[in-house]
Every structure is written in C-alpha cells, then in structure tokens.
Amino acid sequence: MREIVKVTTLMTLAVATGAIAFATKVQAADATAFSITIRNVSGAITLALPDGKATSAPIAPGLYAVVRGDAKLFTPNEAAGHSLESLAEDGDAAALLAAIKYIDGVVTADMFAPGLPLTVKAQPGDRFVFASMFVQSNDKFVATDSNGIDLFEGQDSIAGDLTSKVVLWDAGTEKDEAPGAGPNQAPRQAGPNTGPDERGVVRAADDGFTYPAISDVIQLTVLPRGVKSKSGS
C-alpha cells in the first residue's frame, strides 16, 4: 500500500493545514452555513476478495465543491479528463482541484479528509458535489450524481443523512481487475498511473465485479446551522 498510503498521508495533512486550498470565491453575507461530513464506514470484512477472504474498503482524501448553474466535476458518458483520471486511479485530487477553478459556477472548492467535518456556505440554487477514489479499484470513485445535491428545497435548507445520493462511478480510464486483488490497483501497483488503458467513458460502475453497497463504504451527512431545515432523503 505504499503509494496510496503516501498519497493519503500527504493529502490528509494538507487538508488539515489548509495548505492546498487555492481560493474561495466571494459569497453573500446571508448565505447559509452547512456542516458536511463524508465518512468511510467500512470495516475489516466489507470487501469480499476472490480468494474467499475479505478486507476493508477505504476511500481516499477527495475534493468537494459548492456549485451553481451548469458547473460539474464530470460528465457521464464522456471520457474522463486527466485530472479525474488521477483522482480515480491514484487518489490524487490536486489536479482536479486546480482544474475546476476555471469552471464558471464553482462557488468554492477544497480538499476533504474522510471523517473530518467541513463547512461550506451556500444560497438557494447551490449544489454540493464531491469525489473520492474507491481505493481498492483500478479507476472507481465515489461521488454525488454529476449534477450534485441541491442544498435547498425552495428557500429551506436540507438536512440529514444523504448517503443514498452517493454513487460508485467508473472513470473508464483503466481496465478493471477484481476489487481488492488487482496488481494495478493503488495499494499494490508499482507506481501511479500504472495499468492498461481502458479508453472508456465515465459511467456508473458496471464492470461485472461485486462491490459493497455504498452505505457499507461511506456516509454523507449534511447539517445546516441555525436555520429551518427539512430532512434529506
């Protein structure tokens, strides 16, 4: 697990210190503050392996953003860019963070470390998006729907466990191997960007292998601060 441990450690430290945040765009003074936590909830036997054993299903430190309008982190049924490829194959979200600063409609964006709460401010019409590598894979990542999660229903902020809105995606950039066992997957590969190209498109995971339920891997909670709220679904 040399490469993924190295990446995870460095990025977690960077998240904790704020060293890799590049910018937060100006927001209105009356924006609502939300506390959002993306947790890895997998246990030691969450992921079944081909040899009959089992292991955990970690996610890597990832990227989140508040967006509006047509802004997205990725588009399904289109080829992934190099920045999304780096996130999905190697758990490195830095290039995607740098790239989205050029996307119109990105209100704020930064890295997150799984389990550490983050705070964002948003207005009605704003959406929350995130992406994080499913570590025991060639190019899978967990993320919201490409359009993101609406943080408001009308003028009311949403609140609750929104794990049901998280999807396991396939970046379509590297040929798939059995999860948790492939030699070209981050915990076992010789170095980053290792493994034969797939030359596919971004899509919901459908490679024929068995993956744990999203709710056995990740939990997403969204809690507004000091405002009337409705339960998310």
Coordinates of N, CA and C in Angstrom, one line a residue, residues 54-230:
A54 N -11.6 -11.4 3.0 CA -12.2 -10.1 2.9 C -11.3 -9.0 3.5
T55 N -11.6 -7.8 3.1 CA -10.8 -6.7 3.6 C -11.6 -5.4 3.7
S56 N -11.0 -4.3 4.1 CA -11.7 -3.1 4.2 C -11.9 -2.4 2.8
A57 N -12.7 -1.4 2.8 CA -12.9 -0.6 1.5 C -12.8 0.9 1.8
P58 N -11.5 1.3 1.9 CA -11.3 2.7 2.2 C -11.6 3.6 1.0
I59 N -11.8 4.9 1.3 CA -11.8 5.9 0.3 C -10.7 6.9 0.5
A60 N -10.2 7.5 -0.5 CA -9.1 8.4 -0.4 C -9.5 9.9 0.0
P61 N -8.7 10.7 0.5 CA -9.0 12.1 0.6 C -9.4 12.6 -0.8
G62 N -10.4 13.4 -0.8 CA -11.0 13.8 -2.1 C -11.3 15.3 -2.2
L63 N -12.1 15.6 -3.1 CA -12.4 17.0 -3.5 C -13.9 17.3 -3.3
Y64 N -14.2 18.5 -2.8 CA -15.6 18.9 -2.7 C -15.8 20.3 -3.3
A65 N -17.0 20.6 -3.7 CA -17.3 22.0 -4.2 C -18.7 22.3 -4.0
V66 N -19.0 23.6 -3.9 CA -20.3 24.1 -4.0 C -20.4 24.8 -5.3
V67 N -21.5 24.4 -6.1 CA -21.6 24.8 -7.5 C -23.0 25.3 -7.7
R68 N -23.1 26.1 -8.8 CA -24.4 26.6 -9.3 C -24.4 26.6 -10.8
G69 N -25.6 26.8 -11.4 CA -25.7 26.8 -12.8 C -25.3 25.4 -13.4
D70 N -24.5 25.5 -14.5 CA -24.1 24.2 -15.2 C -22.8 23.6 -14.7
A71 N -22.3 24.1 -13.7 CA -21.0 23.6 -13.2 C -21.1 22.1 -12.7
K72 N -20.1 21.3 -13.1 CA -20.0 19.9 -12.8 C -18.5 19.5 -12.6
L73 N -18.3 18.4 -11.8 CA -16.9 17.9 -11.7 C -16.6 17.0 -12.9
F74 N -17.7 16.3 -13.5 CA -17.5 15.4 -14.6 C -18.8 15.2 -15.3
T75 N -18.8 14.7 -16.5 CA -20.0 14.5 -17.3 C -20.1 13.0 -17.6
P76 N -21.2 12.3 -17.2 CA -21.3 10.9 -17.6 C -21.4 10.7 -19.1
N77 N -20.9 9.5 -19.5 CA -20.9 9.1 -20.9 C -20.0 9.9 -21.8
E78 N -19.0 10.6 -21.1 CA -17.9 11.2 -21.8 C -16.6 10.8 -21.2
A79 N -15.5 10.9 -22.0 CA -14.2 10.5 -21.5 C -13.8 11.3 -20.3
A80 N -13.2 10.7 -19.3 CA -12.7 11.5 -18.2 C -11.4 12.3 -18.6
G81 N -11.3 13.5 -18.0 CA -10.0 14.2 -18.3 C -8.9 13.7 -17.4
H82 N -7.7 14.2 -17.6 CA -6.5 13.6 -16.9 C -6.7 13.9 -15.4
S83 N -7.3 15.0 -15.0 CA -7.4 15.3 -13.6 C -8.4 14.4 -12.9
L84 N -9.5 14.0 -13.5 CA -10.4 13.0 -12.9 C -9.7 11.6 -12.9
E85 N -8.9 11.3 -14.0 CA -8.2 10.1 -14.0 C -7.2 10.0 -12.8
S86 N -6.5 11.0 -12.5 CA -5.6 11.0 -11.3 C -6.4 10.7 -10.0
L87 N -7.5 11.3 -9.9 CA -8.3 11.1 -8.7 C -8.8 9.6 -8.6
A88 N -9.3 9.1 -9.7 CA -9.9 7.8 -9.7 C -8.9 6.7 -9.7
E89 N -7.7 6.8 -10.3 CA -6.7 5.8 -10.4 C -5.7 5.8 -9.2
D90 N -5.4 7.0 -8.7 CA -4.3 7.2 -7.7 C -4.7 7.9 -6.5
G91 N -6.0 8.3 -6.4 CA -6.4 9.0 -5.1 C -5.8 10.4 -5.0
D92 N -5.4 11.0 -6.1 CA -4.8 12.3 -6.1 C -5.8 13.4 -6.7
A93 N -6.4 14.1 -5.8 CA -7.4 15.1 -6.2 C -6.9 16.5 -6.6
A94 N -5.5 16.7 -6.4 CA -5.0 18.0 -6.6 C -5.2 18.6 -8.0
A95 N -5.0 17.8 -9.0 CA -5.1 18.3 -10.4 C -6.6 18.7 -10.7
L96 N -7.6 17.9 -10.1 CA -9.0 18.3 -10.4 C -9.3 19.5 -9.6
L97 N -8.8 19.7 -8.4 CA -9.0 20.9 -7.7 C -8.4 22.1 -8.5
A98 N -7.3 22.0 -9.0 CA -6.7 23.1 -9.8 C -7.5 23.4 -11.1
A99 N -8.1 22.3 -11.7 CA -8.8 22.5 -12.9 C -10.1 23.2 -12.7
I100 N -10.8 22.9 -11.6 CA -12.2 23.4 -11.5 C -12.2 24.9 -11.2
K101 N -11.1 25.5 -10.9 CA -11.1 27.0 -10.7 C -11.4 27.7 -12.0
Y102 N -11.3 27.0 -13.1 CA -11.6 27.6 -14.4 C -13.1 27.4 -14.8
I103 N -13.8 26.6 -14.0 CA -15.2 26.3 -14.3 C -16.1 27.4 -13.8
D104 N -16.9 28.0 -14.7 CA -17.9 29.0 -14.3 C -19.0 28.4 -13.4
G105 N -19.3 29.0 -12.3 CA -20.3 28.4 -11.4 C -19.8 27.7 -10.2
V106 N -18.5 27.5 -10.1 CA -17.9 27.0 -8.9 C -17.8 28.0 -7.8
V107 N -18.6 27.9 -6.8 CA -18.6 28.9 -5.7 C -17.4 28.8 -4.8
T108 N -17.1 27.6 -4.4 CA -16.0 27.3 -3.5 C -15.6 25.9 -3.7
A109 N -14.3 25.5 -3.5 CA -13.8 24.2 -3.7 C -12.6 24.0 -2.8
D110 N -12.4 22.7 -2.3 CA -11.3 22.4 -1.5 C -11.2 20.9 -1.4
M111 N -10.1 20.4 -0.7 CA -10.0 19.0 -0.4 C -10.7 18.7 0.9
F112 N -11.0 17.4 1.1 CA -11.5 16.9 2.4 C -10.8 15.7 2.8
A113 N -10.7 15.4 4.0 CA -10.2 14.2 4.6 C -11.4 13.4 5.1
P114 N -11.6 12.1 4.8 CA -12.7 11.4 5.3 C -12.9 11.4 6.8
G115 N -14.1 11.7 7.3 CA -14.3 11.7 8.7 C -14.2 13.1 9.4
L116 N -13.5 14.0 8.7 CA -13.3 15.4 9.2 C -14.4 16.3 8.7
P117 N -15.2 16.9 9.6 CA -16.3 17.8 9.1 C -15.7 19.0 8.3
L118 N -16.5 19.4 7.3 CA -16.1 20.6 6.6 C -17.3 21.6 6.6
T119 N -17.0 22.8 6.5 CA -18.1 23.9 6.5 C -18.1 24.6 5.2
V120 N -19.3 24.7 4.6 CA -19.5 25.5 3.4 C -20.6 26.5 3.6
K121 N -20.6 27.5 2.7 CA -21.8 28.4 2.7 C -22.4 28.4 1.4
A122 N -23.7 28.4 1.4 CA -24.5 28.3 0.1 C -25.8 29.1 0.2
Q123 N -26.3 29.3 -1.0 CA -27.6 30.0 -1.2 C -28.6 29.1 -1.9
P124 N -29.9 29.4 -1.8 CA -30.8 28.6 -2.6 C -30.4 28.6 -4.1
G125 N -30.4 27.4 -4.6 CA -29.9 27.1 -6.0 C -28.6 26.5 -6.1
D126 N -27.8 26.6 -5.0 CA -26.5 26.0 -4.9 C -26.6 24.5 -4.7
R127 N -25.5 23.8 -5.1 CA -25.5 22.3 -5.0 C -24.1 21.9 -4.5
F128 N -24.1 20.7 -3.8 CA -22.9 20.2 -3.3 C -22.4 19.0 -4.1
V129 N -21.1 19.0 -4.4 CA -20.6 17.9 -5.2 C -19.3 17.4 -4.5
F130 N -18.9 16.2 -4.6 CA -17.6 15.7 -4.1 C -17.2 14.5 -4.9
A131 N -16.0 14.1 -4.8 CA -15.5 12.9 -5.5 C -14.3 12.4 -4.7
S132 N -14.2 11.1 -4.5 CA -13.1 10.4 -3.8 C -12.8 9.0 -4.4
M133 N -11.6 8.7 -4.5 CA -11.3 7.3 -5.0 C -11.8 6.2 -4.1
F134 N -12.3 5.2 -4.7 CA -12.6 3.9 -4.1 C -11.3 3.2 -4.2
V135 N -10.5 3.1 -3.1 CA -9.1 2.8 -3.1 C -8.8 1.4 -3.7
Q136 N -9.7 0.4 -3.4 CA -9.4 -1.0 -3.8 C -9.9 -1.2 -5.2
S137 N -9.5 -0.4 -6.2 CA -10.0 -0.5 -7.5 C -9.0 0.1 -8.5
N138 N -9.3 -0.1 -9.8 CA -8.4 0.5 -10.8 C -8.7 1.9 -11.1
D139 N -10.0 2.2 -11.2 CA -10.4 3.6 -11.5 C -11.8 3.9 -11.1
K140 N -12.2 3.4 -9.9 CA -13.6 3.7 -9.4 C -13.5 4.9 -8.4
F141 N -14.6 5.6 -8.4 CA -14.6 6.7 -7.4 C -16.0 6.9 -6.9
V142 N -16.2 7.3 -5.7 CA -17.5 7.6 -5.1 C -17.7 9.1 -5.2
A143 N -18.9 9.4 -5.6 CA -19.3 10.9 -5.9 C -20.8 11.0 -5.8
T144 N -21.2 12.2 -5.8 CA -22.6 12.5 -6.0 C -23.0 12.3 -7.4
D145 N -24.3 12.3 -7.8 CA -24.7 12.4 -9.1 C -23.9 13.6 -9.8
S146 N -23.7 13.6 -11.0 CA -22.8 14.6 -11.7 C -23.4 16.0 -11.5
N147 N -24.7 16.1 -11.3 CA -25.3 17.4 -11.1 C -25.2 17.9 -9.6
G148 N -24.9 17.0 -8.7 CA -24.7 17.3 -7.3 C -26.0 17.2 -6.5
I149 N -25.9 17.6 -5.3 CA -27.1 17.5 -4.4 C -27.6 19.0 -4.1
D150 N -28.8 19.2 -4.3 CA -29.4 20.5 -4.0 C -29.4 20.7 -2.5
L151 N -28.8 21.8 -2.1 CA -28.7 22.1 -0.7 C -29.9 22.8 -0.1
F152 N -30.9 23.1 -1.0 CA -32.1 23.8 -0.6 C -33.3 23.1 -1.3
E153 N -34.4 23.1 -0.6 CA -35.7 22.8 -1.2 C -36.5 24.1 -1.1
G154 N -36.6 24.8 -2.2 CA -37.2 26.2 -2.2 C -36.2 27.1 -1.4
Q155 N -36.7 27.7 -0.4 CA -35.9 28.5 0.5 C -35.4 27.8 1.7
D156 N -35.8 26.5 1.9 CA -35.4 25.8 3.1 C -34.2 24.9 2.8
S157 N -33.3 24.9 3.8 CA -32.1 24.1 3.6 C -32.4 22.7 3.9
I158 N -31.7 21.7 3.3 CA -31.9 20.3 3.5 C -31.0 19.9 4.7
A159 N -31.3 18.8 5.3 CA -30.5 18.3 6.4 C -30.7 16.8 6.5
G160 N -29.7 16.1 7.0 CA -29.8 14.7 7.3 C -28.7 13.8 6.6
D161 N -29.0 12.5 6.6 CA -28.1 11.5 6.0 C -28.5 11.4 4.5
L162 N -27.5 11.8 3.7 CA -27.8 11.8 2.2 C -26.9 10.8 1.5
T163 N -26.6 9.7 2.2 CA -25.8 8.7 1.6 C -26.4 8.1 0.4
S164 N -27.8 8.1 0.4 CA -28.5 7.5 -0.8 C -28.2 8.2 -2.1
K165 N -27.7 9.4 -2.0 CA -27.4 10.2 -3.2 C -26.0 10.1 -3.7
V166 N -25.2 9.1 -3.1 CA -23.8 8.9 -3.5 C -23.8 7.7 -4.4
V167 N -23.0 7.7 -5.4 CA -22.9 6.7 -6.5 C -21.4 6.2 -6.6
L168 N -21.3 4.9 -6.9 CA -20.0 4.4 -7.3 C -19.8 4.5 -8.8
W169 N -18.8 5.3 -9.2 CA -18.6 5.6 -10.6 C -17.4 4.9 -11.1
D170 N -17.3 4.6 -12.4 CA -16.2 4.1 -13.1 C -15.7 5.2 -14.0
A171 N -14.4 5.6 -13.9 CA -13.9 6.7 -14.7 C -13.6 6.2 -16.1
G172 N -13.6 4.9 -16.4 CA -13.4 4.4 -17.8 C -12.0 4.7 -18.3
T173 N -11.0 4.8 -17.4 CA -9.6 5.1 -17.8 C -8.7 4.0 -17.7
E174 N -9.0 2.9 -17.0 CA -8.1 1.8 -16.8 C -8.9 0.5 -16.8
K175 N -8.3 -0.5 -17.4 CA -9.0 -1.8 -17.4 C -9.2 -2.3 -16.0
D176 N -10.4 -2.9 -15.7 CA -10.7 -3.3 -14.4 C -10.2 -4.7 -14.0
E177 N -9.9 -4.8 -12.7 CA -9.5 -6.0 -12.1 C -10.4 -6.3 -10.9
A178 N -10.4 -7.5 -10.4 CA -11.2 -7.8 -9.2 C -10.9 -6.8 -8.1
P179 N -11.9 -6.1 -7.5 CA -11.6 -5.2 -6.5 C -10.9 -5.8 -5.3
G180 N -9.8 -5.1 -4.8 CA -9.1 -5.6 -3.7 C -8.0 -6.6 -4.0
A181 N -7.8 -7.0 -5.3 CA -6.9 -8.0 -5.7 C -6.0 -7.7 -6.9
G182 N -6.4 -6.7 -7.6 CA -5.7 -6.4 -8.9 C -4.3 -5.8 -8.6
P183 N -3.3 -6.3 -9.4 CA -1.9 -5.8 -9.2 C -1.7 -4.4 -9.7
N184 N -2.7 -3.9 -10.5 CA -2.6 -2.5 -11.0 C -3.5 -1.5 -10.2
Q185 N -3.9 -1.9 -9.0 CA -4.7 -1.1 -8.2 C -3.8 -0.4 -7.1
A186 N -4.1 0.8 -6.7 CA -3.2 1.6 -5.9 C -2.5 0.9 -4.8
P187 N -3.2 0.1 -4.0 CA -2.4 -0.5 -2.8 C -1.3 -1.5 -3.3
R188 N -1.4 -2.0 -4.5 CA -0.4 -3.0 -5.0 C 0.4 -2.6 -6.2
Q189 N 0.1 -1.5 -6.8 CA 0.8 -1.1 -8.0 C 2.2 -0.6 -7.7
A190 N 3.1 -0.6 -8.7 CA 4.4 -0.2 -8.5 C 4.6 1.3 -8.4
G191 N 3.6 2.0 -9.1 CA 3.7 3.5 -9.0 C 2.4 4.0 -9.6
P192 N 2.2 5.4 -9.5 CA 0.9 6.0 -10.0 C 0.8 5.8 -11.5
N193 N -0.4 5.9 -12.0 CA -0.7 5.8 -13.4 C -0.2 4.5 -14.0
T194 N -0.4 3.4 -13.3 CA 0.0 2.1 -13.7 C -1.2 1.3 -14.1
G195 N -1.1 0.5 -15.2 CA -2.1 -0.3 -15.7 C -2.6 0.0 -17.1
P196 N -3.1 -1.0 -17.8 CA -3.5 -0.8 -19.2 C -4.7 0.2 -19.3
D197 N -4.7 1.0 -20.3 CA -5.8 2.0 -20.5 C -7.0 1.3 -21.0
E198 N -8.2 1.8 -20.6 CA -9.5 1.3 -21.0 C -10.1 2.1 -22.2
R199 N -9.8 3.4 -22.2 CA -10.3 4.3 -23.2 C -11.9 4.2 -23.3
G200 N -12.5 4.2 -22.1 CA -13.9 4.2 -22.0 C -14.5 5.6 -21.6
V201 N -15.7 5.6 -21.0 CA -16.3 6.8 -20.6 C -16.7 6.7 -19.1
V202 N -17.0 7.8 -18.5 CA -17.4 7.9 -17.1 C -18.8 7.3 -17.1
R203 N -19.1 6.4 -16.2 CA -20.4 5.8 -16.0 C -20.5 5.2 -14.6
A204 N -21.7 4.9 -14.3 CA -21.9 4.1 -13.0 C -21.2 2.8 -13.1
A205 N -20.6 2.3 -12.0 CA -19.8 1.1 -12.1 C -20.7 -0.1 -12.6
D206 N -20.2 -0.8 -13.6 CA -20.9 -1.9 -14.2 C -20.0 -2.9 -14.8
D207 N -18.8 -3.2 -14.2 CA -17.8 -4.0 -14.8 C -18.0 -5.5 -14.5
G208 N -19.0 -5.9 -13.9 CA -19.3 -7.3 -13.6 C -18.7 -7.8 -12.3
F209 N -17.9 -7.0 -11.7 CA -17.4 -7.4 -10.3 C -18.4 -7.0 -9.3
T210 N -18.2 -7.6 -8.1 CA -19.1 -7.3 -7.0 C -18.4 -6.3 -6.0
Y211 N -19.2 -5.2 -5.7 CA -18.7 -4.2 -4.8 C -19.7 -4.1 -3.7
P212 N -19.2 -3.6 -2.5 CA -20.1 -3.4 -1.4 C -21.1 -2.3 -1.7
A213 N -22.2 -2.4 -0.9 CA -23.2 -1.3 -1.0 C -22.6 0.0 -0.6
I214 N -23.0 1.1 -1.2 CA -22.4 2.4 -0.9 C -22.5 2.7 0.6
S215 N -23.7 2.3 1.2 CA -23.9 2.6 2.6 C -23.0 1.8 3.5
D216 N -22.3 0.7 3.0 CA -21.3 0.0 3.8 C -19.9 0.6 3.6
V217 N -19.8 1.5 2.7 CA -18.5 2.2 2.5 C -18.4 3.6 3.0
I218 N -19.5 4.3 2.8 CA -19.4 5.8 3.0 C -20.7 6.3 3.7
Q219 N -20.6 7.3 4.4 CA -21.8 8.0 5.0 C -21.6 9.5 4.7
L220 N -22.6 10.1 4.1 CA -22.6 11.6 3.9 C -23.7 12.2 4.7
T221 N -23.3 13.1 5.6 CA -24.3 13.9 6.4 C -24.2 15.4 6.1
V222 N -25.3 16.0 6.0 CA -25.4 17.5 5.8 C -26.2 18.1 6.8
L223 N -25.7 19.1 7.6 CA -26.4 19.7 8.6 C -26.3 21.2 8.5
P224 N -27.4 22.0 8.3 CA -27.3 23.4 8.3 C -27.2 24.0 9.7
R225 N -26.7 25.2 9.8 CA -26.5 25.8 11.1 C -27.6 26.9 11.3
G226 N -28.4 26.7 12.3 CA -29.3 27.8 12.8 C -30.4 28.2 11.9
V227 N -30.9 27.3 11.0 CA -31.9 27.7 10.1 C -33.0 26.6 10.1
K228 N -34.2 26.9 9.6 CA -35.2 25.9 9.5 C -34.8 24.9 8.4
S229 N -35.0 23.7 8.7 CA -34.5 22.6 7.8 C -35.5 21.5 7.5
K230 N -35.3 20.8 6.5 CA -36.1 19.7 6.1 C -35.2 18.5 6.0

